[in-house]
CSV table of C-alpha atoms in Angstrom, one decimal:
chain,number,residue,atom,x,y,z
A,1,MET,CA,-81.1,-11.5,-21.5
A,2,PHE,CA,-82.4,-10.4,-24.9
A,3,VAL,CA,-84.5,-13.1,-26.6
A,4,ILE,CA,-86.1,-13.6,-30.0
A,5,PRO,CA,-89.4,-15.4,-30.5
A,6,CYS,CA,-89.0,-18.4,-32.8
A,7,LEU,CA,-91.2,-21.1,-34.3
A,8,LYS,CA,-89.8,-24.5,-33.4
A,9,VAL,CA,-90.5,-27.2,-36.0
A,10,PRO,CA,-89.2,-30.6,-37.1
A,11,GLN,CA,-86.0,-30.3,-39.3
A,12,ARG,CA,-87.6,-32.3,-42.1
A,13,HIS,CA,-90.4,-29.7,-42.4
A,14,ALA,CA,-88.3,-26.6,-41.7
A,15,GLN,CA,-88.0,-25.5,-45.3
A,16,LEU,CA,-91.8,-25.7,-45.8
A,17,TYR,CA,-92.5,-23.7,-42.7
A,18,ARG,CA,-89.8,-21.1,-43.6
A,19,LYS,CA,-91.3,-20.6,-47.1
A,20,TYR,CA,-94.8,-20.1,-45.7
A,21,LEU,CA,-93.7,-17.7,-42.9
A,22,LEU,CA,-91.8,-15.7,-45.5
A,23,SER,CA,-94.8,-15.5,-47.8
A,24,GLN,CA,-96.9,-14.2,-44.9
A,25,GLY,CA,-94.4,-11.6,-43.8
A,26,VAL,CA,-94.0,-13.4,-40.5
A,27,LEU,CA,-90.4,-14.6,-40.8
A,28,ASP,CA,-87.9,-12.3,-39.1
A,29,ARG,CA,-85.1,-12.1,-41.7
A,30,MET,CA,-82.8,-10.2,-39.3
A,31,TYR,CA,-81.8,-13.5,-37.7
A,32,CYS,CA,-80.7,-17.0,-38.9
A,33,ALA,CA,-82.7,-20.2,-38.5
A,34,GLN,CA,-80.9,-22.6,-36.1
A,35,LYS,CA,-80.6,-26.4,-36.1
A,36,HIS,CA,-80.7,-28.2,-32.8
A,37,SER,CA,-79.4,-31.5,-31.6
A,38,ASP,CA,-82.9,-32.8,-30.9
A,39,GLY,CA,-83.8,-32.8,-34.7
A,40,THR,CA,-85.6,-29.5,-34.6
A,41,VAL,CA,-85.1,-26.1,-36.2
A,42,THR,CA,-86.1,-22.7,-34.8
A,43,LEU,CA,-87.3,-20.0,-37.3
A,44,PRO,CA,-87.2,-16.4,-36.0
A,45,VAL,CA,-90.6,-14.7,-36.0
A,46,VAL,CA,-91.5,-11.0,-36.1
A,47,ALA,CA,-92.5,-10.2,-32.6
A,48,SER,CA,-95.1,-7.6,-33.5
A,49,VAL,CA,-97.3,-10.2,-35.4
A,50,LEU,CA,-96.8,-13.1,-32.9
A,51,ALA,CA,-100.2,-12.6,-31.3
A,52,GLN,CA,-101.9,-13.1,-34.7
A,53,LEU,CA,-100.1,-16.4,-35.4
A,54,ASP,CA,-102.5,-19.3,-35.2
A,55,LEU,CA,-100.3,-22.4,-34.7
A,56,VAL,CA,-103.1,-24.9,-35.2
A,57,ALA,CA,-104.1,-23.4,-38.6
A,58,LEU,CA,-100.4,-23.1,-39.5
A,59,LYS,CA,-99.7,-26.8,-38.9
A,60,GLU,CA,-102.7,-27.8,-40.8
A,61,HIS,CA,-101.7,-25.6,-43.8
A,62,VAL,CA,-98.0,-26.6,-43.9
A,63,ALA,CA,-97.6,-30.2,-42.7
A,64,GLN,CA,-100.4,-31.9,-40.8
A,65,ASP,CA,-98.2,-34.7,-39.5
A,66,SER,CA,-95.7,-32.2,-37.9
A,67,PHE,CA,-95.7,-30.1,-34.8
A,68,CYS,CA,-94.8,-26.5,-34.1
A,69,GLU,CA,-94.5,-24.3,-31.0
A,70,ILE,CA,-93.3,-20.8,-30.1
A,71,VAL,CA,-90.0,-20.7,-28.1
A,72,ASP,CA,-87.7,-17.9,-27.0
A,73,ILE,CA,-84.1,-18.1,-28.3
A,74,GLN,CA,-81.4,-16.1,-26.7
A,75,ALA,CA,-79.5,-13.9,-29.1
A,76,PRO,CA,-79.7,-16.0,-32.4
A,77,PRO,CA,-77.0,-15.2,-35.0
A,78,LEU,CA,-77.7,-12.4,-37.5
A,79,SER,CA,-78.5,-13.3,-41.0
A,80,LYS,CA,-76.0,-12.8,-43.8
A,81,LYS,CA,-78.0,-10.0,-45.3
A,82,GLU,CA,-78.2,-8.3,-41.9
A,83,LYS,CA,-74.5,-8.5,-41.4
A,84,VAL,CA,-73.8,-6.3,-44.4
A,85,LYS,CA,-76.3,-3.6,-43.3
A,86,SER,CA,-74.9,-0.4,-41.9
A,87,PHE,CA,-74.7,-0.5,-38.1
A,88,HIS,CA,-76.9,2.6,-37.9
A,89,THR,CA,-79.7,1.0,-40.0
A,90,ARG,CA,-79.3,-2.2,-37.8
A,91,LEU,CA,-79.5,-0.1,-34.6
A,92,ALA,CA,-82.6,1.8,-35.8
A,93,GLU,CA,-84.4,-1.4,-36.9
A,94,THR,CA,-83.5,-3.1,-33.6
A,95,ALA,CA,-84.9,-0.2,-31.6
A,96,GLN,CA,-88.1,-0.1,-33.6
A,97,SER,CA,-88.7,-3.8,-33.5
A,98,PHE,CA,-88.0,-3.9,-29.8
A,99,LEU,CA,-90.4,-1.0,-29.0
A,100,VAL,CA,-93.2,-2.4,-31.2
A,101,SER,CA,-92.8,-5.8,-29.4
A,102,LYS,CA,-93.4,-3.9,-26.1
A,103,GLY,CA,-96.5,-2.3,-27.4
A,104,LYS,CA,-95.0,1.1,-27.9
A,105,THR,CA,-95.5,3.3,-30.9
A,106,TRP,CA,-92.6,4.1,-33.2
A,107,SER,CA,-92.3,7.7,-34.4
A,108,GLU,CA,-90.0,10.0,-36.5
A,109,ASP,CA,-88.9,11.7,-33.3
A,110,LEU,CA,-87.7,8.4,-31.9
A,111,GLU,CA,-85.9,7.6,-35.2
A,112,ARG,CA,-84.1,10.9,-35.0
A,113,ASP,CA,-83.1,10.0,-31.4
A,114,ILE,CA,-81.1,7.0,-32.7
A,115,PRO,CA,-77.3,7.8,-33.0
A,116,SER,CA,-75.6,7.6,-36.4
A,117,ARG,CA,-72.1,7.5,-35.0
A,118,TRP,CA,-70.3,6.5,-31.8
A,119,GLN,CA,-66.9,5.6,-30.4
A,120,CYS,CA,-66.0,1.9,-30.2
A,121,HIS,CA,-63.4,0.9,-27.7
A,122,GLY,CA,-62.9,-2.9,-27.8
A,123,ASP,CA,-66.2,-4.4,-26.7
A,124,LEU,CA,-67.6,-1.1,-25.4
A,125,VAL,CA,-69.5,1.4,-27.5
A,126,LEU,CA,-69.6,5.0,-26.2
A,127,PHE,CA,-72.5,7.1,-27.4
A,128,SER,CA,-72.3,10.9,-27.4
A,129,GLU,CA,-74.8,13.2,-25.8
A,130,GLY,CA,-77.8,14.2,-27.9
A,131,CYS,CA,-79.0,10.7,-28.6
A,132,PHE,CA,-81.2,8.3,-26.7
A,133,SER,CA,-82.6,11.4,-24.9
A,134,ASN,CA,-86.3,10.3,-25.0
A,135,ALA,CA,-87.6,9.1,-21.7
A,136,ILE,CA,-88.9,5.9,-23.3
A,137,TRP,CA,-85.4,4.3,-23.4
A,138,LYS,CA,-85.0,4.6,-19.6
A,139,GLU,CA,-88.5,3.2,-19.1
A,140,ILE,CA,-87.6,0.0,-21.0
A,141,GLY,CA,-84.5,-0.6,-19.1
A,142,SER,CA,-81.6,-3.0,-19.4
A,143,GLU,CA,-83.3,-5.4,-21.7
A,144,PHE,CA,-83.3,-2.8,-24.5
A,145,TRP,CA,-79.6,-2.0,-24.0
A,146,THR,CA,-78.8,-5.7,-24.3
A,147,ALA,CA,-80.6,-5.7,-27.6
A,148,VAL,CA,-78.6,-2.6,-28.7
A,149,ALA,CA,-75.3,-4.3,-27.7
A,150,LEU,CA,-76.3,-7.4,-29.7
A,151,ALA,CA,-77.0,-5.3,-32.8
A,152,LEU,CA,-73.6,-3.6,-32.5
A,153,ARG,CA,-71.8,-6.8,-31.6
A,154,VAL,CA,-70.4,-5.5,-28.3
A,155,LYS,CA,-70.8,-6.4,-24.7
A,156,ARG,CA,-70.9,-3.0,-23.0
A,157,LEU,CA,-72.6,0.4,-23.6
A,158,ALA,CA,-72.0,3.8,-22.2
A,159,GLN,CA,-73.0,7.4,-22.9
A,160,ILE,CA,-71.2,10.6,-22.3
A,161,LYS,CA,-73.5,13.3,-21.2
A,162,LYS,CA,-71.2,16.3,-21.0
A,163,ILE,CA,-67.7,17.4,-20.1
A,164,SER,CA,-67.3,18.6,-16.5
A,165,HIS,CA,-65.7,22.0,-15.7
A,166,ASP,CA,-63.3,20.6,-13.1
A,167,GLY,CA,-60.2,21.8,-15.0
A,168,TYR,CA,-59.4,18.2,-16.1
A,169,ARG,CA,-62.2,18.0,-18.7
A,170,THR,CA,-63.4,14.9,-17.0
A,171,PRO,CA,-66.2,13.2,-19.0
A,172,ILE,CA,-69.5,12.6,-17.3
A,173,VAL,CA,-70.3,9.1,-18.5
A,174,THR,CA,-73.1,6.8,-17.6
A,175,MET,CA,-72.7,3.0,-18.1
A,176,LEU,CA,-75.8,1.7,-19.8
A,177,LEU,CA,-74.8,-1.9,-20.0
A,178,GLY,CA,-72.0,-3.5,-18.0
A,179,ASP,CA,-70.2,-2.4,-14.8
A,180,ASN,CA,-66.6,-2.3,-15.9
A,181,SER,CA,-65.7,1.0,-17.6
A,182,TYR,CA,-62.0,0.2,-18.3
A,183,VAL,CA,-61.4,-0.3,-22.0
A,184,THR,CA,-58.6,-1.0,-24.5
A,185,HIS,CA,-58.4,0.9,-27.8
A,186,ILE,CA,-55.8,0.2,-30.5
A,187,ASP,CA,-54.8,2.8,-33.1
A,188,ASN,CA,-52.0,2.2,-35.6
A,189,HIS,CA,-50.6,-0.7,-33.5
A,190,ILE,CA,-50.5,1.4,-30.4
A,191,ARG,CA,-52.5,0.1,-27.4
A,192,TYR,CA,-54.3,2.6,-25.2
A,193,GLU,CA,-56.0,1.5,-21.9
A,194,PHE,CA,-58.1,3.9,-19.9
A,195,ASP,CA,-61.3,4.3,-17.9
A,196,VAL,CA,-64.0,5.9,-20.1
A,197,THR,CA,-65.6,7.5,-17.0
A,198,LYS,CA,-62.4,9.3,-16.0
A,199,CYS,CA,-60.5,10.0,-19.2
A,200,MET,CA,-61.3,11.6,-22.6
A,201,PHE,CA,-60.4,9.9,-25.9
A,202,SER,CA,-60.9,11.6,-29.2
A,203,SER,CA,-61.2,9.2,-32.1
A,204,GLY,CA,-61.4,12.1,-34.4
A,205,ASN,CA,-57.7,12.9,-33.9
A,206,ILE,CA,-56.6,9.7,-35.6
A,207,THR,CA,-55.3,11.5,-38.7
A,208,GLU,CA,-53.0,13.7,-36.6
A,209,LYS,CA,-51.8,10.7,-34.7
A,210,LEU,CA,-51.0,9.0,-38.0
A,211,ARG,CA,-49.2,12.2,-39.2
A,212,ILE,CA,-47.1,12.3,-36.1
A,213,ALA,CA,-46.3,8.6,-36.5
A,214,SER,CA,-44.8,9.5,-40.0
A,215,PHE,CA,-42.4,12.1,-38.5
A,216,ASN,CA,-38.7,11.3,-38.3
A,217,CYS,CA,-37.8,12.3,-34.7
A,218,ILE,CA,-34.7,10.1,-34.3
A,219,GLY,CA,-32.4,11.8,-31.9
A,220,GLU,CA,-34.9,14.5,-30.9
A,221,THR,CA,-36.3,15.6,-27.6
A,222,VAL,CA,-40.0,16.3,-27.7
A,223,VAL,CA,-42.2,17.9,-25.1
A,224,ASP,CA,-46.0,17.1,-25.1
A,225,LEU,CA,-47.6,19.9,-23.0
A,226,TYR,CA,-51.0,18.2,-22.8
A,227,ALA,CA,-50.3,14.5,-22.9
A,228,GLY,CA,-53.6,13.1,-21.5
A,229,ILE,CA,-53.4,9.3,-21.7
A,230,GLY,CA,-50.7,9.5,-24.4
A,231,TYR,CA,-52.7,10.3,-27.6
A,232,PHE,CA,-49.7,12.0,-29.2
A,233,THR,CA,-46.9,11.0,-26.7
A,234,LEU,CA,-47.1,7.4,-27.8
A,235,PRO,CA,-46.9,8.0,-31.6
A,236,TYR,CA,-43.8,10.2,-31.0
A,237,LEU,CA,-42.2,7.3,-29.1
A,238,VAL,CA,-43.4,4.2,-30.9
A,239,HIS,CA,-43.4,5.3,-34.5
A,240,ALA,CA,-41.5,8.6,-34.8
A,241,LYS,CA,-38.7,7.1,-32.6
A,242,ALA,CA,-38.1,10.3,-30.6
A,243,ALA,CA,-35.1,9.9,-28.3
A,244,HIS,CA,-37.1,11.2,-25.3
A,245,VAL,CA,-40.5,12.7,-24.6
A,246,HIS,CA,-41.4,14.9,-21.7
A,247,ALA,CA,-45.1,14.3,-21.1
A,248,CYS,CA,-47.0,16.9,-19.1
A,249,GLU,CA,-50.4,16.2,-17.6
A,250,TRP,CA,-52.3,17.4,-14.6
A,251,ASN,CA,-55.2,15.0,-14.4
A,252,PRO,CA,-54.2,12.2,-11.9
A,253,ASP,CA,-56.5,9.7,-13.6
A,254,ALA,CA,-54.9,10.5,-17.0
A,255,VAL,CA,-51.5,10.2,-15.6
A,256,LYS,CA,-52.2,6.7,-14.3
A,257,ALA,CA,-53.4,5.7,-17.7
A,258,LEU,CA,-50.4,7.3,-19.3
A,259,GLN,CA,-48.0,5.4,-17.1
A,260,ARG,CA,-49.8,2.1,-17.9
A,261,ASN,CA,-49.9,2.9,-21.7
A,262,LEU,CA,-46.2,3.7,-21.8
A,263,GLN,CA,-45.5,0.4,-20.0
A,264,ILE,CA,-47.6,-1.9,-22.2
A,265,ASN,CA,-46.2,-0.3,-25.4
A,266,GLY,CA,-42.6,-0.8,-24.1
A,267,VAL,CA,-41.5,2.9,-24.2
A,268,SER,CA,-41.4,3.8,-20.5
A,269,ASP,CA,-37.7,4.2,-20.5
A,270,ARG,CA,-37.8,7.1,-23.1
A,271,CYS,CA,-40.5,9.1,-21.4
A,272,THR,CA,-40.6,11.4,-18.3
A,273,ILE,CA,-44.0,12.3,-16.9
A,274,HIS,CA,-44.4,15.7,-15.3
A,275,GLN,CA,-47.7,15.7,-13.3
A,276,GLY,CA,-49.2,19.1,-12.5
A,277,ASP,CA,-49.6,22.5,-14.1
A,278,ASN,CA,-47.3,22.7,-17.1
A,279,ARG,CA,-46.8,26.5,-16.5
A,280,GLN,CA,-44.7,25.5,-13.5
A,281,LEU,CA,-42.6,23.0,-15.5
A,282,PRO,CA,-38.9,23.4,-14.4
A,283,LEU,CA,-37.5,22.8,-17.8
A,284,SER,CA,-36.1,25.1,-20.6
A,285,ASP,CA,-33.8,25.1,-23.6
A,286,LEU,CA,-34.1,21.3,-24.4
A,287,ALA,CA,-36.8,20.7,-27.0
A,288,ASP,CA,-36.6,20.0,-30.7
A,289,ARG,CA,-40.4,19.9,-30.9
A,290,VAL,CA,-43.2,21.0,-28.6
A,291,ASN,CA,-46.7,19.5,-29.0
A,292,LEU,CA,-49.5,21.8,-27.9
A,293,GLY,CA,-52.5,19.5,-28.4
A,294,LEU,CA,-55.2,21.4,-26.6
A,295,ILE,CA,-58.4,22.8,-28.1
A,296,PRO,CA,-60.2,25.2,-28.5
A,297,SER,CA,-56.9,27.0,-27.9
A,298,SER,CA,-53.4,26.2,-26.6
A,299,GLU,CA,-52.4,29.8,-26.4
A,300,GLU,CA,-52.0,29.7,-22.6
A,301,GLY,CA,-49.1,27.3,-23.2
A,302,TRP,CA,-47.3,29.3,-25.8
A,303,PRO,CA,-44.9,31.0,-23.3
A,304,VAL,CA,-44.0,27.6,-21.9
A,305,ALA,CA,-43.4,26.2,-25.3
A,306,CYS,CA,-41.1,29.1,-26.3
A,307,ARG,CA,-39.1,28.7,-23.1
A,308,LEU,CA,-38.6,25.0,-23.9
A,309,LEU,CA,-37.2,25.3,-27.4
A,310,LYS,CA,-33.5,24.9,-27.8
A,311,ARG,CA,-31.8,28.3,-27.7
A,312,GLY,CA,-29.1,27.4,-30.1
A,313,THR,CA,-31.0,25.6,-32.9
A,314,GLY,CA,-34.6,26.3,-32.2
A,315,GLY,CA,-37.3,23.8,-33.2
A,316,ILE,CA,-40.9,23.2,-34.3
A,317,LEU,CA,-44.1,24.0,-32.4
A,318,HIS,CA,-47.2,21.9,-33.3
A,319,ILE,CA,-50.0,24.3,-32.3
A,320,HIS,CA,-53.6,23.0,-32.1
A,321,HIS,CA,-56.4,25.5,-32.4
A,322,ASN,CA,-60.1,25.8,-33.3
A,323,VAL,CA,-60.5,28.3,-36.1
A,324,THR,CA,-63.9,29.8,-36.7
A,325,THR,CA,-64.8,30.5,-40.3
A,326,PRO,CA,-67.4,33.2,-41.0
A,327,LEU,CA,-70.7,32.1,-42.6
A,328,HIS,CA,-70.0,34.3,-45.7
A,329,HIS,CA,-66.4,34.9,-46.8
A,330,LYS,CA,-64.5,35.2,-50.1
A,331,PRO,CA,-62.6,32.1,-51.3
A,332,PRO,CA,-58.8,32.4,-50.8
A,333,GLU,CA,-56.9,34.2,-53.6
A,334,HIS,CA,-53.8,32.2,-53.2
A,335,THR,CA,-52.3,29.5,-51.0
A,336,SER,CA,-48.8,29.5,-52.6
A,337,ALA,CA,-46.5,28.9,-49.6
A,338,ILE,CA,-48.5,26.4,-47.6
A,339,ASP,CA,-48.9,22.7,-48.1
A,340,VAL,CA,-52.6,21.9,-47.7
A,341,ASP,CA,-55.1,19.4,-48.7
A,342,LYS,CA,-56.5,20.3,-52.1
A,343,ASP,CA,-60.0,19.2,-51.3
A,344,SER,CA,-62.4,22.1,-52.3
A,345,SER,CA,-64.2,22.1,-48.9
A,346,ILE,CA,-60.9,22.6,-47.1
A,347,GLN,CA,-59.6,25.2,-49.6
A,348,ARG,CA,-62.7,27.3,-48.9
A,349,ASP,CA,-61.6,27.9,-45.3
A,350,MET,CA,-57.8,28.2,-46.0
A,351,GLN,CA,-57.8,32.0,-45.9
A,352,GLU,CA,-59.1,32.0,-42.3
A,353,TRP,CA,-56.6,29.4,-41.2
A,354,THR,CA,-53.7,31.3,-42.9
A,355,ALA,CA,-54.8,34.5,-41.2
A,356,TRP,CA,-54.8,32.8,-37.8
A,357,ALA,CA,-51.5,31.1,-38.4
A,358,SER,CA,-49.8,34.4,-39.4
A,359,ASP,CA,-51.1,36.1,-36.2
A,360,ALA,CA,-49.8,33.1,-34.2
A,361,ALA,CA,-46.4,33.3,-35.8
A,362,ARG,CA,-46.1,37.0,-35.0
A,363,HIS,CA,-47.1,36.4,-31.4
A,364,ILE,CA,-44.6,33.6,-31.0
A,365,CYS,CA,-41.8,35.8,-32.4
A,366,THR,CA,-42.7,38.4,-29.7
A,367,LEU,CA,-42.7,35.8,-27.0
A,368,LEU,CA,-39.4,34.3,-28.0
A,369,LEU,CA,-37.8,37.8,-28.0
A,370,ASP,CA,-39.2,38.5,-24.5
A,371,ILE,CA,-38.1,35.2,-23.1
A,372,THR,CA,-34.6,34.8,-24.7
A,373,GLY,CA,-33.7,38.4,-25.3
A,374,SER,CA,-32.8,37.5,-28.9
A,375,GLU,CA,-34.4,37.9,-32.3
A,376,TRP,CA,-36.0,34.8,-33.8
A,377,LYS,CA,-37.7,34.1,-37.1
A,378,THR,CA,-40.7,31.9,-37.6
A,379,ASN,CA,-41.8,29.9,-40.7
A,380,ILE,CA,-45.2,28.4,-41.3
A,381,LYS,CA,-44.3,24.9,-42.5
A,382,HIS,CA,-47.7,23.4,-42.7
A,383,ILE,CA,-51.3,23.8,-41.7
A,384,GLU,CA,-53.1,20.5,-41.1
A,385,HIS,CA,-56.9,20.2,-41.0
A,386,VAL,CA,-57.7,17.5,-38.3
A,387,LYS,CA,-61.5,17.6,-38.2
A,388,THR,CA,-64.5,19.8,-38.3
A,389,TYR,CA,-65.2,20.4,-34.6
A,390,ALA,CA,-68.6,22.1,-35.2
A,391,PRO,CA,-70.3,23.9,-38.0
A,392,HIS,CA,-67.9,26.6,-39.3
A,393,ILE,CA,-65.3,25.6,-36.6
A,394,SER,CA,-62.2,23.7,-37.8
A,395,HIS,CA,-59.6,21.9,-35.6
A,396,VAL,CA,-56.3,22.7,-37.2
A,397,VAL,CA,-52.6,22.2,-36.4
A,398,LEU,CA,-50.0,24.8,-37.2
A,399,ASP,CA,-46.4,23.4,-37.7
A,400,LEU,CA,-44.4,26.5,-36.9
A,401,GLU,CA,-40.6,26.4,-37.4
A,402,CYS,CA,-38.8,28.7,-35.0
A,403,LYS,CA,-35.1,29.6,-35.5
A,404,PRO,CA,-32.9,32.0,-33.6
A,405,LEU,CA,-31.2,34.7,-35.8
């Protein structure tokens, strides 16, 4: 259990001791002082200076008729000032304080090894790869992870090392603190439950989930070709009110989570799960919309999506893709026909997105002709920027309207 050294003093002298410790730079202002039922108060002390603290001289200087002793307090509450600090700052200061208390030397390399962002799923924080890579963290062990969890106000910690190449994109996750890897995540009043060691969850896709939630899909049939645990399937059902969603997923662990999530959100009766390779999907001519939420490219699913669209009325394909922007390129000359975010950083890359979308639209036209034997027209309704996937790589979604002629 993570403990903080504190100076235990009589309550009537606590303020005098606090002022003196503060003036000497000994008071640990990260934590609150605590009153106890035996009439004493514990004042948090900076661990790195504990060895230099002379208790006899301290008592003589502050209050000769009092007493004081050092005790360890388990996880005292954070101070008001500490609560308003950024979690990154708090985490870095916690790591530094902990290492110094163990006689270790803090360095800039260690500070750079502290993460500035992470995923939070209920009481579990999931760190990405590329942080806490220094061997010193493993040397310290579970006591350090307990301190980190306390700083972030969670109970469990995990870290994703990489994504396996097993065809399912199964995350390789190590539990740092806690044994149970099953979590609950709530986005826009939708509840997702899954095992972080078996299923992926991209918090960066929240804007796209919110956009789908704003659609009016009443009376529509939607096919989600890459359903996962229900990232987009559930917004279509819960908020967009789709009449029915066909959810395709070949990862057995994700299918189990999807079944659970449909149930706990009360929409199981409007969803059919198709487990396995969606290229073998025995459906056609039924979809008003097809969601192709796979990156870096969903192109392998385009023929399936074209086969699924209603032959008489057509529909909309929501095509996800990672578009690479050259390091040096001219700004777009015009963006007249496309509804886009006006932010200048987004506008700068619009020309590349538009070029990719136009190529995709032509490709889809060819596929529709080959599959149906009839001419179709496509219309770029919208290009949505979801997130920056990596430097000069943007995750975008093309809303492509497809109509038979």
